[in-house]
Each structure stands twice: as structure tokens, then as C-alpha cells.
Tab-separated table of C-alpha atoms in Angstrom:
chain	number	residue	atom	x	y	z
A	4	MET	CA	-48.608	-18.601	-7.939
A	5	SER	CA	-49.802	-22.152	-7.340
A	6	ARG	CA	-47.331	-24.904	-8.115
A	7	LYS	CA	-48.113	-28.248	-9.712
A	8	PRO	CA	-48.377	-30.952	-7.028
A	9	MET	CA	-45.826	-33.741	-7.026
A	10	VAL	CA	-47.101	-36.993	-8.569
A	11	ARG	CA	-46.439	-40.378	-6.999
A	12	PRO	CA	-45.857	-43.490	-9.109
A	13	GLY	CA	-48.803	-45.820	-9.664
A	14	GLY	CA	-49.475	-49.487	-10.361
A	15	ARG	CA	-46.720	-52.074	-9.931
A	16	SER	CA	-44.095	-49.349	-9.675
A	17	ALA	CA	-45.877	-47.916	-6.640
A	18	ARG	CA	-46.171	-51.355	-5.028
A	19	VAL	CA	-42.458	-52.040	-5.514
A	20	GLN	CA	-41.560	-48.611	-4.119
A	21	GLU	CA	-43.753	-49.102	-1.064
A	22	ALA	CA	-42.381	-52.593	-0.386
A	23	VAL	CA	-38.769	-51.470	-0.714
A	24	HIS	CA	-39.270	-48.287	1.320
A	25	THR	CA	-40.979	-50.296	4.066
A	26	ALA	CA	-38.121	-52.792	4.042
A	27	VAL	CA	-35.564	-50.005	4.429
A	28	ARG	CA	-37.429	-48.455	7.368
A	29	GLU	CA	-37.872	-51.805	9.123
A	30	LEU	CA	-34.273	-52.895	8.630
A	31	GLN	CA	-32.886	-49.554	9.772
A	32	ALA	CA	-34.808	-50.054	13.022
A	33	GLU	CA	-33.796	-53.709	13.375
A	34	VAL	CA	-30.158	-53.931	12.287
A	35	GLY	CA	-29.086	-50.313	11.898
A	36	ARG	CA	-28.095	-48.284	8.889
A	37	PRO	CA	-24.455	-49.534	8.647
A	38	GLU	CA	-25.679	-53.107	8.103
A	39	LEU	CA	-28.033	-52.284	5.231
A	40	THR	CA	-27.290	-53.805	1.836
A	41	ILE	CA	-29.264	-53.987	-1.379
A	42	PRO	CA	-29.626	-57.809	-1.195
A	43	LEU	CA	-30.862	-57.546	2.411
A	44	VAL	CA	-33.433	-54.903	1.493
A	45	ALA	CA	-34.542	-56.816	-1.595
A	46	ALA	CA	-35.064	-60.027	0.376
A	47	ARG	CA	-37.194	-58.236	2.960
A	48	ALA	CA	-39.209	-56.471	0.226
A	49	GLY	CA	-39.794	-59.672	-1.746
A	50	VAL	CA	-38.090	-58.449	-4.915
A	51	THR	CA	-34.834	-59.308	-6.617
A	52	PRO	CA	-31.682	-57.254	-6.014
A	53	SER	CA	-31.607	-56.483	-9.741
A	54	THR	CA	-35.024	-54.807	-9.408
A	55	VAL	CA	-33.635	-52.505	-6.739
A	56	TYR	CA	-30.444	-51.792	-8.677
A	57	ARG	CA	-32.374	-50.989	-11.863
A	58	ARG	CA	-34.620	-48.519	-10.116
A	59	TRP	CA	-32.290	-46.887	-7.591
A	60	GLY	CA	-28.780	-47.636	-8.818
A	61	ASP	CA	-27.109	-48.006	-5.418
A	62	LEU	CA	-27.846	-47.982	-1.711
A	63	GLN	CA	-27.274	-44.239	-1.290
A	64	GLU	CA	-29.807	-43.453	-4.014
A	65	LEU	CA	-32.302	-45.760	-2.317
A	66	LEU	CA	-31.768	-44.196	1.109
A	67	SER	CA	-32.111	-40.796	-0.504
A	68	ASP	CA	-35.430	-41.729	-2.098
A	69	VAL	CA	-36.738	-43.062	1.207
A	70	ALA	CA	-35.652	-39.869	2.954
A	71	VAL	CA	-37.427	-37.647	0.428
A	72	GLU	CA	-40.621	-39.646	0.821
A	73	ASN	CA	-40.363	-39.426	4.606
A	74	LEU	CA	-40.019	-35.647	4.309
A	75	ARG	CA	-43.313	-35.440	2.388
A	76	PRO	CA	-46.003	-33.927	4.675
A	77	ASP	CA	-48.829	-36.299	5.539
A	78	THR	CA	-51.519	-33.659	6.032
A	79	PRO	CA	-52.236	-30.071	4.957
A	80	PRO	CA	-51.343	-27.248	7.370
A	81	GLN	CA	-53.817	-26.676	10.171
A	82	ASP	CA	-56.253	-23.802	9.754
A	83	HIS	CA	-56.036	-21.428	12.746
A	84	GLY	CA	-58.286	-18.766	11.273
A	85	ASP	CA	-55.846	-16.105	10.072
A	86	LEU	CA	-52.662	-15.816	8.055
A	87	ALA	CA	-50.317	-14.885	10.897
A	88	ALA	CA	-51.418	-17.775	13.116
A	89	ASP	CA	-51.303	-20.239	10.229
A	90	LEU	CA	-47.777	-19.222	9.188
A	91	ARG	CA	-46.471	-19.156	12.762
A	92	ASN	CA	-47.782	-22.614	13.540
A	93	TRP	CA	-46.566	-24.052	10.239
A	94	ALA	CA	-43.081	-22.562	10.734
A	95	GLU	CA	-42.878	-23.845	14.307
A	96	GLN	CA	-43.775	-27.364	13.208
A	97	PHE	CA	-41.362	-27.188	10.270
A	98	ILE	CA	-38.370	-26.202	12.388
A	99	GLU	CA	-39.226	-28.732	15.091
A	100	GLU	CA	-39.347	-31.593	12.596
A	101	MET	CA	-36.445	-30.584	10.347
A	102	ALA	CA	-34.069	-29.666	13.180
A	103	SER	CA	-34.637	-32.959	15.000
A	104	PRO	CA	-31.981	-35.695	14.682
A	105	ILE	CA	-34.306	-37.726	12.459
A	106	GLY	CA	-35.121	-34.701	10.326
A	107	ARG	CA	-31.436	-33.871	9.886
A	108	ALA	CA	-30.688	-37.469	8.882
A	109	TYR	CA	-33.450	-37.381	6.265
A	110	ILE	CA	-32.184	-34.079	4.884
A	111	ARG	CA	-28.619	-35.398	4.714
A	112	ASP	CA	-29.682	-38.560	2.899
A	113	ALA	CA	-31.965	-36.654	0.547
A	114	LEU	CA	-29.188	-34.309	-0.538
A	115	LEU	CA	-26.410	-36.901	-0.737
A	116	GLY	CA	-28.375	-39.125	-3.076
A	117	ALA	CA	-29.003	-36.551	-5.782
A	118	PRO	CA	-26.007	-34.367	-6.679
A	119	ASP	CA	-28.049	-32.850	-9.528
A	120	GLY	CA	-30.336	-31.165	-6.987
A	121	ASP	CA	-33.474	-33.093	-7.930
A	122	ASN	CA	-34.193	-34.204	-4.367
A	123	ALA	CA	-33.618	-30.712	-3.017
A	124	ALA	CA	-36.163	-29.465	-5.551
A	125	ARG	CA	-38.667	-32.109	-4.448
A	126	CYS	CA	-38.265	-31.150	-0.791
A	127	SER	CA	-38.623	-27.477	-1.677
A	128	GLN	CA	-41.780	-28.351	-3.574
A	129	TYR	CA	-43.249	-29.981	-0.468
A	130	ALA	CA	-42.740	-26.780	1.519
A	131	ALA	CA	-44.065	-24.643	-1.333
A	132	GLU	CA	-47.243	-26.706	-1.582
A	133	GLN	CA	-47.876	-26.391	2.160
A	134	ILE	CA	-47.283	-22.635	2.080
A	135	ASP	CA	-49.549	-22.305	-0.940
A	136	VAL	CA	-52.372	-23.909	1.062
A	137	VAL	CA	-51.890	-21.355	3.846
A	138	LEU	CA	-51.772	-18.395	1.461
A	139	THR	CA	-54.770	-19.586	-0.554
A	140	ARG	CA	-56.823	-19.842	2.636
A	141	ALA	CA	-55.775	-16.323	3.586
A	142	ALA	CA	-56.801	-14.981	0.172
A	143	GLU	CA	-60.159	-16.726	0.456
A	144	ARG	CA	-60.686	-14.986	3.818
A	145	GLY	CA	-59.938	-11.646	2.155
A	146	GLU	CA	-56.528	-11.203	3.775
A	147	ASP	CA	-53.550	-9.699	1.976
A	148	ALA	CA	-50.907	-12.375	1.631
A	149	PRO	CA	-47.341	-12.513	0.310
A	150	GLY	CA	-46.346	-14.859	-2.493
A	151	VAL	CA	-45.064	-18.387	-1.999
A	152	GLU	CA	-41.538	-17.465	-3.129
A	153	LEU	CA	-41.321	-14.623	-0.617
A	154	VAL	CA	-42.280	-16.947	2.242
A	155	LEU	CA	-39.730	-19.501	1.057
A	156	ASP	CA	-37.010	-16.825	0.901
A	157	ARG	CA	-37.814	-15.070	4.171
A	158	VAL	CA	-38.958	-17.948	6.401
A	159	VAL	CA	-37.931	-21.349	5.042
A	160	ALA	CA	-34.501	-20.455	3.633
A	161	PRO	CA	-33.087	-18.984	6.888
A	162	MET	CA	-34.287	-21.994	8.863
A	163	MET	CA	-32.776	-24.468	6.404
A	164	TYR	CA	-29.479	-22.548	6.334
A	165	ARG	CA	-29.135	-22.794	10.098
A	166	ILE	CA	-30.240	-26.441	10.165
A	167	LEU	CA	-27.637	-27.374	7.550
A	168	PHE	CA	-24.716	-25.090	8.350
A	169	ARG	CA	-25.111	-23.555	11.827
A	170	PRO	CA	-27.082	-26.061	13.897
A	171	GLY	CA	-25.346	-25.253	17.185
A	172	ASP	CA	-24.980	-21.495	16.868
A	173	PRO	CA	-27.119	-19.186	19.007
A	174	ALA	CA	-29.136	-16.553	17.218
A	175	ALA	CA	-27.140	-13.390	16.690
A	176	PRO	CA	-28.109	-10.400	18.855
A	177	GLY	CA	-31.020	-8.619	17.251
A	178	ALA	CA	-31.892	-11.576	15.019
A	179	PRO	CA	-35.409	-13.019	15.040
A	180	GLY	CA	-35.785	-15.324	18.015
A	181	ALA	CA	-32.572	-14.172	19.691
A	182	PRO	CA	-33.961	-12.717	22.958
A	183	GLY	CA	-34.061	-15.459	25.563
A	184	ALA	CA	-33.462	-18.244	23.069
A	185	PRO	CA	-30.735	-20.783	23.912
A	186	GLY	CA	-30.232	-21.422	20.199
A	187	SER	CA	-31.622	-20.288	16.898
A	188	LEU	CA	-33.425	-23.513	16.028
A	189	THR	CA	-36.399	-22.801	18.248
A	190	ALA	CA	-40.086	-22.073	17.859
A	191	GLU	CA	-39.289	-18.509	18.924
A	192	TYR	CA	-36.847	-18.145	16.059
A	193	ALA	CA	-39.445	-19.459	13.591
A	194	ARG	CA	-42.072	-17.053	14.933
A	195	GLY	CA	-39.617	-14.180	14.613
A	196	LEU	CA	-39.017	-14.952	10.949
A	197	VAL	CA	-42.756	-14.949	10.293
A	198	GLN	CA	-43.204	-11.672	12.181
A	199	ASP	CA	-40.423	-10.025	10.180
A	200	LEU	CA	-42.001	-11.262	6.959
A	201	LEU	CA	-45.413	-9.878	7.852
A	202	ASP	CA	-43.933	-6.609	9.157
A	203	GLY	CA	-42.179	-6.074	5.835
A	204	PHE	CA	-45.183	-7.101	3.836
A	205	GLY	CA	-47.605	-4.980	5.819
A	206	ALA	CA	-50.007	-7.796	6.649
A	207	PRO	CA	-51.802	-7.784	10.031
A	208	HIS	CA	-50.342	-10.106	12.670
């Protein structure tokens, strides 16, 4: 099932968001996260602090919004010619980016800023849209393909669990990616999850 793409704000709202997001990124690089304040960000963005407070509420909400936007993929998944190759390469890139220190920081900020789960849903939507592109291509080539939700459950969910809760643990014996892997957050682990998915689904790989 294809999901509705996320919609970005337009007009003045989009310009304010871009200016404030840019200010946050620049100031984090220049003065560091602990020194960030709403007035400092507003001055750099060329808006009033009240504008920032009205839209984001507090600094954590702002950092969360910036993190979610940074987690949005810039390009569609690469087309490698078949479903197995496309999923393997997408999963490898996903785990490399999300398990990096920067990726972990973005995930932490995204989740902390939205206790209601809205940001988690947005991030999940990004992954679902990318997977949908891969599966649609496979269907157009005449390949049998699993559904988006199955890929999320069998490939994305295990990776995110380990990134969030077991970042330093080695893969358990017999788990995908375990043989020869110094830790579970590796390209080998991601490939193993995809292989298990396709083995269970019966798709060629």
C-alpha cells in the first residue's frame, strides 16, 4: 500500500522554518549545543524570539523539529536493477547513517521533542516512503515483493531497536549478521535482515 507523502510548509512559514533551522545548524557548529538559546537562534535567523516560541514552544521542540528534518532523505533509493540488491543497499545505507553519532543524536532529539509520538511517526513515514519506492520498482519489473509494513517490521524495526537500546551489543549467535561481525550495527547485519525477509517471503535474492 502506498502512503501519502509528507507535506512541507509553504510561503512565509517555510521561509521562517528554513531560516531558523539554518540558524540552529550553524550555531551548533559554532558555539555548541549547550550554548544554544531561543534568543540566540532568533537573532541569527532574523526573527523575533516570540516568533520562535509561538511556533516551537521551547528549545527542545525546536531541536526536535530540526532533527526530524535532517532525518528526511534527500534523494530516492538507488536503483540497482532488482529487489534484493535495492533492499540490501538501502538497508546498508540506513544503518550506516542512523547508527552514526550524528544519526543517534538526531534520533534522540526527534523523540525527546514529541512525547505524543508525532516525530516518531514522521521518521517512520520517511522510511516507509523510501521502501515504497523500492517495492514499486520491483513490481514494475515483474518481481514479487513484500508489503511496506512487512519490510518495516522485519528490516527497519530490528535495526532501530538495536540502535536505540543495544548499540554496543554484538549480534547474538545465529542472528543475521553475527558471523564475523564485531557488532550488530554493521552492513552485514543489515544484509542478513534483508536475506531473512526474502527467504521467508520466497522472493529471489
